[in-house]
Structure formats: C-alpha cells, structure tokens
Coordinates of C-alpha atoms in Angstrom, one line a residue:
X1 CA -48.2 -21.6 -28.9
X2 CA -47.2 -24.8 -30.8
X3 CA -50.6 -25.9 -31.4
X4 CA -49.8 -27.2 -34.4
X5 CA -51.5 -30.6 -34.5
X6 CA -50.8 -33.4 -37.9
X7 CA -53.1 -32.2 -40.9
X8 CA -55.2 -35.1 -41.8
X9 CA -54.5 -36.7 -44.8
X10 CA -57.1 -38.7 -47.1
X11 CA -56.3 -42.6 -46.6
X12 CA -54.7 -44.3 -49.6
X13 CA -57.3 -47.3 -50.7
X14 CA -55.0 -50.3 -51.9
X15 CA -55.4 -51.4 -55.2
X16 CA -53.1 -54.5 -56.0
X17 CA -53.7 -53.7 -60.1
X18 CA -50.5 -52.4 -60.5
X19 CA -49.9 -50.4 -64.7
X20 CA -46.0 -50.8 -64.6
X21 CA -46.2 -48.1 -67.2
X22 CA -48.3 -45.9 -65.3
X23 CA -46.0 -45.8 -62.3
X24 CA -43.0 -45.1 -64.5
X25 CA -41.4 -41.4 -63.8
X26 CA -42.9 -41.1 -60.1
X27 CA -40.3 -41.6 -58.0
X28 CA -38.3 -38.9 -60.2
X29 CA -41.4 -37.1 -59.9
X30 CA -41.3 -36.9 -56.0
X31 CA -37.9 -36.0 -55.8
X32 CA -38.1 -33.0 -58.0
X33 CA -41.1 -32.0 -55.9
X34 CA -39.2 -32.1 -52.7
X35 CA -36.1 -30.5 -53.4
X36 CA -38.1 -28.0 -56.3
X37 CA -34.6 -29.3 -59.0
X38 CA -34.2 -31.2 -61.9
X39 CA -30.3 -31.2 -61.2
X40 CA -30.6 -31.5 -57.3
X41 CA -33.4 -34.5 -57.9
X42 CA -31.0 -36.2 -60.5
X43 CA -28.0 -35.6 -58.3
X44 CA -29.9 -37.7 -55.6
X45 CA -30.8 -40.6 -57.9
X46 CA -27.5 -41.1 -59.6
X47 CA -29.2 -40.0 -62.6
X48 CA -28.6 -37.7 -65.3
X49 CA -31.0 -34.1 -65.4
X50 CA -31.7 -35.2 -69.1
X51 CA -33.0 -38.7 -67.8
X52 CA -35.2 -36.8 -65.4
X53 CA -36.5 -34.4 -67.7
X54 CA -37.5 -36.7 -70.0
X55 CA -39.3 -38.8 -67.3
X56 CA -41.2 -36.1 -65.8
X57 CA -42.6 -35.1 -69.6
X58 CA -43.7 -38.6 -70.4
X59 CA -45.6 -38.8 -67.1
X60 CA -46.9 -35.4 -67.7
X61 CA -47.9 -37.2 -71.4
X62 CA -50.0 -40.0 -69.3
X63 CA -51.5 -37.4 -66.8
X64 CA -52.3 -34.9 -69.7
X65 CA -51.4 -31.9 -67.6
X66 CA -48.2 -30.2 -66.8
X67 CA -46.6 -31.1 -63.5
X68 CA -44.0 -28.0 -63.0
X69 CA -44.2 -24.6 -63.5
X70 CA -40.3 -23.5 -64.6
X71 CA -38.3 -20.6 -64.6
X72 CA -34.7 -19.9 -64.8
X73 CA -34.9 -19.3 -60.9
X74 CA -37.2 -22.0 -59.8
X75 CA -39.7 -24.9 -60.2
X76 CA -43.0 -25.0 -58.6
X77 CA -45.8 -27.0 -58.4
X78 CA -48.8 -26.7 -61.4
X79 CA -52.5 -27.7 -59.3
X80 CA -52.1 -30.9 -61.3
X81 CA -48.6 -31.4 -59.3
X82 CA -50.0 -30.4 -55.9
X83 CA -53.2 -33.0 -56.6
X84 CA -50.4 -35.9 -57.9
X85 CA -48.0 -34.6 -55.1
X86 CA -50.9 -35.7 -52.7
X87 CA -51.7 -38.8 -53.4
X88 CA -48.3 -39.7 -54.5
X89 CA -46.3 -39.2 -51.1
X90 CA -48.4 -40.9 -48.7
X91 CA -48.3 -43.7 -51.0
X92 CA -44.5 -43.8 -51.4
X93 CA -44.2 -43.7 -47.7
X94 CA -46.2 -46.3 -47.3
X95 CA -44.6 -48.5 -49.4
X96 CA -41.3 -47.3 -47.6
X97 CA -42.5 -48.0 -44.5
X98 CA -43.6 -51.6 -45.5
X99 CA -40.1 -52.0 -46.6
X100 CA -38.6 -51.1 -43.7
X101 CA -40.8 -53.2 -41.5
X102 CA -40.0 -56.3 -43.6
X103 CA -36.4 -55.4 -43.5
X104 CA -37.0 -54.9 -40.1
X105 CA -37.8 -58.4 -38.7
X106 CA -34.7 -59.1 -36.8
X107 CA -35.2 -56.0 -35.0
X108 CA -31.9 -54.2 -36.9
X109 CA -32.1 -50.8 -35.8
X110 CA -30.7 -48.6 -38.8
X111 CA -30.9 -46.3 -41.2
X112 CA -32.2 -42.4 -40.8
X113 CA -34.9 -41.3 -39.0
X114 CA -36.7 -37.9 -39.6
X115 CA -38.0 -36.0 -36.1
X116 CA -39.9 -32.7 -36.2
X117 CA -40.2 -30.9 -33.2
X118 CA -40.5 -27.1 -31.9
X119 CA -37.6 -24.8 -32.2
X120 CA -37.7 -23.9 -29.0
X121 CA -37.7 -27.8 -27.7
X122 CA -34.8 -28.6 -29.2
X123 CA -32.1 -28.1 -26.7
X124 CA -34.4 -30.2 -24.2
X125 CA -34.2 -33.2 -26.6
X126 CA -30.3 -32.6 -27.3
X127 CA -29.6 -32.7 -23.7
X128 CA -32.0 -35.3 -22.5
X129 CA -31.4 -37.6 -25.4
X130 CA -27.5 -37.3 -27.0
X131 CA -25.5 -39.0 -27.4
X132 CA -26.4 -41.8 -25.3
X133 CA -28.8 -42.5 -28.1
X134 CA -26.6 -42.6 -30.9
X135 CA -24.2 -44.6 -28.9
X136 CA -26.3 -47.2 -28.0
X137 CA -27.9 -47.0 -31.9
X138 CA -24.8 -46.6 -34.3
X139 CA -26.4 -47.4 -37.5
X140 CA -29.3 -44.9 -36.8
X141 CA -28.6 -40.8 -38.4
X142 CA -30.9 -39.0 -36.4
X143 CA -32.7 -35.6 -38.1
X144 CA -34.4 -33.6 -36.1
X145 CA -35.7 -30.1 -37.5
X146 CA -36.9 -27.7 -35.5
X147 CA -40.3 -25.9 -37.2
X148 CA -43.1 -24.4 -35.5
X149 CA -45.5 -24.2 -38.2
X150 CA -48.6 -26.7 -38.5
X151 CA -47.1 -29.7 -40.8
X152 CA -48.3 -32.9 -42.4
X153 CA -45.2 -35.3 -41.2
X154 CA -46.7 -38.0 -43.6
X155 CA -46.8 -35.6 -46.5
X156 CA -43.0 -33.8 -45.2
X157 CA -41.4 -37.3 -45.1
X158 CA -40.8 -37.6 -41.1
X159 CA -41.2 -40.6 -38.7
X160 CA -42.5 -38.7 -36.1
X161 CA -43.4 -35.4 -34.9
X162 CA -43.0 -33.7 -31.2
X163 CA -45.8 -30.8 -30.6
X164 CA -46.9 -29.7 -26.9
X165 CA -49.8 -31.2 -26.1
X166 CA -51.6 -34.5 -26.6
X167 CA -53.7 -35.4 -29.1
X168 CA -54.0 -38.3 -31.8
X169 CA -55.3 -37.7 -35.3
X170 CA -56.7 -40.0 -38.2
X171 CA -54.3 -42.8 -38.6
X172 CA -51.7 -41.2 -35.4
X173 CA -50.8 -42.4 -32.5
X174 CA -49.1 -40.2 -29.4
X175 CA -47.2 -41.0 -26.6
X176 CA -46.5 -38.7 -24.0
X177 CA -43.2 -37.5 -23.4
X178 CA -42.7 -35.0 -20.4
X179 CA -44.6 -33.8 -17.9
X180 CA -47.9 -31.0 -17.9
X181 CA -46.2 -27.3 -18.5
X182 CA -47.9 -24.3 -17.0
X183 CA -47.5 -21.1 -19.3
X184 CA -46.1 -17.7 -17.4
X185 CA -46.4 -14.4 -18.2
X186 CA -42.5 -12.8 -17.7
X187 CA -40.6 -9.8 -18.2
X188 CA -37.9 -8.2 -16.8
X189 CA -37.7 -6.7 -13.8
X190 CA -36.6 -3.1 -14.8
X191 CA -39.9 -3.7 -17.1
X192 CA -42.2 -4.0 -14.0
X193 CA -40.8 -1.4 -12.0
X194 CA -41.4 1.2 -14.5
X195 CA -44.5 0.2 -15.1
X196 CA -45.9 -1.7 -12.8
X197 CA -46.9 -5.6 -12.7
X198 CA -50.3 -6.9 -13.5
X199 CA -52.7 -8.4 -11.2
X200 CA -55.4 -9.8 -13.0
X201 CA -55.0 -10.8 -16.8
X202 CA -57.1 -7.7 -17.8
X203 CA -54.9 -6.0 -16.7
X204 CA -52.7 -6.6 -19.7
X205 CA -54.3 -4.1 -21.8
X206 CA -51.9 -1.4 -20.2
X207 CA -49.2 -3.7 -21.3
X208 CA -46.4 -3.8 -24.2
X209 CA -46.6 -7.5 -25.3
X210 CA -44.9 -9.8 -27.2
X211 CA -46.5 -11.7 -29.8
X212 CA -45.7 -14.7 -31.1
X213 CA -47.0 -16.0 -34.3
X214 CA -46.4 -18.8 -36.6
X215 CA -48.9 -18.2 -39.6
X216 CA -51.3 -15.7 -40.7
X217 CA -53.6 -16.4 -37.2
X218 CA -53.8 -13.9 -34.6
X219 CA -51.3 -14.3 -32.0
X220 CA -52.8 -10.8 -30.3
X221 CA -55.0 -13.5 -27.4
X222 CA -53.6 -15.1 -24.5
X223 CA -55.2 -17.8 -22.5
X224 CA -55.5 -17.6 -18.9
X225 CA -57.9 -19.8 -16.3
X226 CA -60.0 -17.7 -14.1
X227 CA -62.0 -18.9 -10.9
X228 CA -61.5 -22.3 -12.7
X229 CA -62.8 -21.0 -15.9
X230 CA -60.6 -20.2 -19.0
X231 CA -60.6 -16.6 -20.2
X232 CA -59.1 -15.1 -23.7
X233 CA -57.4 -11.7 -23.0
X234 CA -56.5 -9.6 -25.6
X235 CA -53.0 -8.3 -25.9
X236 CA -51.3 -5.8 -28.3
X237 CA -47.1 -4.9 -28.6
X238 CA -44.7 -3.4 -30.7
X239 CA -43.2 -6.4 -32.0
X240 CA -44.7 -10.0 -33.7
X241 CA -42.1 -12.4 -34.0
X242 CA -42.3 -16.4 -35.5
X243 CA -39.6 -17.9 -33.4
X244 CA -40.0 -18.2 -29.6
X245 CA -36.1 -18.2 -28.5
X246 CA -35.7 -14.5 -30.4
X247 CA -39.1 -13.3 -28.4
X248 CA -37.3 -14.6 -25.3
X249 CA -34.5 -12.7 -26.4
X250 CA -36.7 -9.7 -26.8
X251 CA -38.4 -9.8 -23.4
X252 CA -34.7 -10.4 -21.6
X253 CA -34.0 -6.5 -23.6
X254 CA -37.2 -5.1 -21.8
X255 CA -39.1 -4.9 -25.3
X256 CA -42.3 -6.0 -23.7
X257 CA -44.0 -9.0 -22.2
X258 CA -44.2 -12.3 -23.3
X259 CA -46.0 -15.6 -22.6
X260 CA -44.7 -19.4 -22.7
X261 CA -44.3 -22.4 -20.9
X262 CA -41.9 -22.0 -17.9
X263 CA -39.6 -24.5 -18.9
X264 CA -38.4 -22.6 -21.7
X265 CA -37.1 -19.9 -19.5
X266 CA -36.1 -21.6 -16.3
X267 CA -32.6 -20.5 -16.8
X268 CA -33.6 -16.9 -16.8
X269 CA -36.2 -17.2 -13.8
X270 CA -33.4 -19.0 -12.0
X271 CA -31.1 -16.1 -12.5
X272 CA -33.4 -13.1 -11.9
X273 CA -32.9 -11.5 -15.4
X274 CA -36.7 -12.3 -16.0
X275 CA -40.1 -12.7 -13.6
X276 CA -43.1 -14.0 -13.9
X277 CA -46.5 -12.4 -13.5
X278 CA -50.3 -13.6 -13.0
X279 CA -48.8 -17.1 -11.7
X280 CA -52.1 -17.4 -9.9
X281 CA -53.8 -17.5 -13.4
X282 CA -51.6 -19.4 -15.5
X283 CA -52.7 -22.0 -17.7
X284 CA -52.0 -25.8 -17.8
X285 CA -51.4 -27.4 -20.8
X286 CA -50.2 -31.5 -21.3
X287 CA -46.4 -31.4 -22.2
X288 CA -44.1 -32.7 -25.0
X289 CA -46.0 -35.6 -26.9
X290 CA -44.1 -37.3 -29.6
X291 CA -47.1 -38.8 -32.1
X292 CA -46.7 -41.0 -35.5
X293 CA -48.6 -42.8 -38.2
X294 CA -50.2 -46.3 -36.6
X295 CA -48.3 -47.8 -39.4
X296 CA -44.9 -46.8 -38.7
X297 CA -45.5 -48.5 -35.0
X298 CA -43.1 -51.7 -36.6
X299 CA -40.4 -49.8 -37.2
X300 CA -37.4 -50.7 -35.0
X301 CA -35.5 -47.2 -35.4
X302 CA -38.5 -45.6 -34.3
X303 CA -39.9 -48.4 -31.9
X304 CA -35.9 -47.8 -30.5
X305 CA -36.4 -44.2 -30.2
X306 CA -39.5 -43.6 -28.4
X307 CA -38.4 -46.3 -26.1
X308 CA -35.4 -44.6 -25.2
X309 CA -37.3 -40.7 -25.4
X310 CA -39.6 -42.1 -22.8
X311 CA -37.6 -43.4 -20.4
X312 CA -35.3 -39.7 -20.5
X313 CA -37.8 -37.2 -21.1
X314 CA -40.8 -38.3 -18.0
X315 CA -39.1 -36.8 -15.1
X316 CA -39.7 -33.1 -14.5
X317 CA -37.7 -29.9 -16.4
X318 CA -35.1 -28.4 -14.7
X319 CA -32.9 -25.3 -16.0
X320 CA -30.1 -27.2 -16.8
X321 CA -32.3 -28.8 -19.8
X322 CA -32.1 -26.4 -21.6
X323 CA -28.7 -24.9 -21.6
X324 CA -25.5 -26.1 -23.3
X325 CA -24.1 -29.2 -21.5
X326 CA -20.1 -29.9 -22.2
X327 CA -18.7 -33.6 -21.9
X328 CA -15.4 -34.1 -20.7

C-alpha cells in the first residue's frame, strides 16, 4: 500500500546550441499534451486554437511525424508524441525551475506550488499544515492532489511528492516527515464474533478480505513479520477497491477485513466501531516522506514548505489528525 516510489527519468544532457526555429511550437506543444485540447491549451496561453493548430503542424513538419492522434471526442498522444512528450517536459521544468531559482534570490516566497500525496493522507496534511501555512505564505497557492498511483512528479509537473516510506531515487531527494507507522489488520467487531478472530496470519485464509489495489498488480498478499522474519500471506475477498478511505468504509459495514497503517483508522479504533487483529505480527514501515528533484532544493516556496511540514508533521498521529477540525 502506497508503494509507489518516483519513476526514474533519463537525465537531460545540456546542450547550449540552441535552433530558435527548432524550439518554435513546443511550449504549445506541451500544453495540448497536458490538458489533451487545442481550445483548453489556447485558452491557457491567451492564444487563439487556429494559432495553436498551426504551431503544432509546423513542428510536426520539423519532427516528420504526427504528434496527435484526433477525434471529434479527444486528442491523444501518437508514439512520436509520447517519445517528444519525454524529453520535452523534464526539460521545460528544468528551465522553470532555473527561473524560479533566479527569481528566487531574495528569498520571495510565491507563486503555486504542486504537492502529490496519497488520498488517504490528505486530511493529515490539511489539519497539521492549514492554514497556518498560507497565512504565514500569502503569495503561495498551494495544490495538493491526492493520487495513489505510481507517478513521475518531474514528468506530471509537481514540486514534490509525499509517499509512505523513505527512499531517494535518481536525481531525488527525501526528507522524512512523520513518524514509523505499523500496519493492522481490522474489522468490525460483529465481523469477529461471527466468525471468529485470527491468531496467526495464516490464519487469514478462512477470512473475507479486503483488497486494495492501485494498478494491474496483485493486491491479493499481505505482509506480516514473523519470529522477526517477514512473511507474505495470501488473502482473497469479495471486493478489490483503488481508494483506501472507501475500503475503510467497507470494513466499518462488516464487508470483510482490511489492512493499513493504524493511523488512518485511529478515529474508528478509538471509538470501537473497528478492532484490530494479529497486532503481535504487524509490520513496520518508515512513515510520510515528502521527496523532490535535487534541483528544485533552491526554490523558496518549496524550501518554505518543507521547513514548515517538518516542524508540524514529526510528532506522533493522534485521531484527531485525521478528522475535520472547525475554527472559530
């Protein structure tokens, strides 16, 4: 569960020989590619659709290859696009993030900054974080988007990502964020008095499960540590679902069992609607780790962020993290 570590990316190798005409149409180029519109990228650059039309077929002139694929309904990517798309994006941010960073001298901490984190860590970073950040940074629009598939952050335009777990990948750096989370096995408790609670994770196998999954990878194994040994047991259940808040939700209506980090259901354990199981073999794991590009170190909005993420988010979970806090 939100193992989904930075996908490397092929280094861009500078070359100061800059062909003006060459780089003509890019930037149009990119924006079509992210938003999949000729109308929604011209609408972004102040530009007529025409304009960017007739940009995109000179450069797909110079390449010698269409870039799009279009329809009536949509515009996708030709392989020619995907292999431009590539090498284009890394390249633009790069050159965004050198402009920021020279912008960024006197320390003016502005403009947007892109986070992508878990869907199910999101309430912990609302609660922890706003709006004292905000407050304190004005000029700053904060994104975050909550996605538990594996992404390139380079590639999707973000600043940063947040994943459990720490780890640092070509050209990232991480920082850790909260503490080490231990992963539970809970259900409810009219589920274990019907049928009984498991002692040992083999035990499973007579068990309606849960299963989370965020791509086409089994999510049918669940990682326990036995007499200081890590064991894979293999689970099966009625229901495989891609966002952990609605398994939670399921396991809270008895479907079956499910398996997280405890923080994420605090509340529930506090209450007694859910209760853990096989505590004696469950799994520790390094917590929240938010991790960037080495280059994007200069930045003041994000040099202001992580500043201000690590001095909220060290100190232990509690319940009240992750439910809705009103201000006065």
């Amino acid at each position: 569960m939100f193992d989904n570590r930075p996908i490397l990316v092929r280094p861009v190798q500078p070359d100061f020989t800059i062909d003006r005409a060459r780089m003509d149409g890019v930037v149009m180029f990119l924006a079509v590619a992210e938003l999949r519109g000729f109308r929604a990228a011209a609408a972004r650059l102040g530009v007529t659709p025409s304009a960017v039309s007739q940009a995109i077929r000179n450069l797909e002139a110079r390449v010698g290859s269409p870039l799009f694929v279009r329809t009536t309904r949509s515009v996708n990517l030709t392989e020619a696009g995907e292999r431009l798309l590539a090498h284009a994006r890394p390249a633009a941010d790069m050159l965004s993030a050198g402009i920021d960073a020279a912008g960024g001298l006197g320390d003016d901490v502005r403009g947007k900054l892109r986070i992508n984190a878990p869907r199910a860590a999101l309430p912990l970073l609302i609660n922890r974080l706003l709006p004292d950040f905000l407050a304190a940074h004005p000029q700053i629009q904060l994104e975050l988007t909550g996605e538990d598939r594996p992404i390139d952050i380079v590639a999707e335009g973000y600043d940063a990502g947040i994943r459990l777990g720490d780890f640092v990948e070509m050209d990232m750096v991480s920082i850790r964020l909260t503490p080490a989370e231990r992963f539970v096995v809970v259900g409810t408790p009219s589920v274990f008095k019907a049928q009984g609670r498991p002692v040992r994770p083999e035990d499973l196998h007579g068990f309606r499960c849960i299963l989370y999954r965020t791509d086409a990878s089994g999510a049918d194994h669940w990682r326990f540590v036995v007499r200081g040994r890590p064991v894979t047991i293999a689970v099966t259940g009625p229901l495989v679902i891609n966002d952990v808040d609605s398994c939670i939700r399921a396991a809270l209506r008895g479907v079956g069992l499910f398996r997280l980090p405890r923080s994420l259901v605090m509340p529930y354990l506090d209450t007694g609607a859910l209760e853990t199981a096989l505590d004696a073999f469950g799994e520790d794991v390094p917590g929240l780790s938010l991790y960037h590009p080495s280059r994007s170190q200069t930045l003041p909005k994000l040099r202001a962020f992580i500043e201000f993420a690590v001095a909220r988010m060290r100190h232990p979970v509690s319940a009240a993290d992750y439910l809705p806090t009103a201000v006065d």
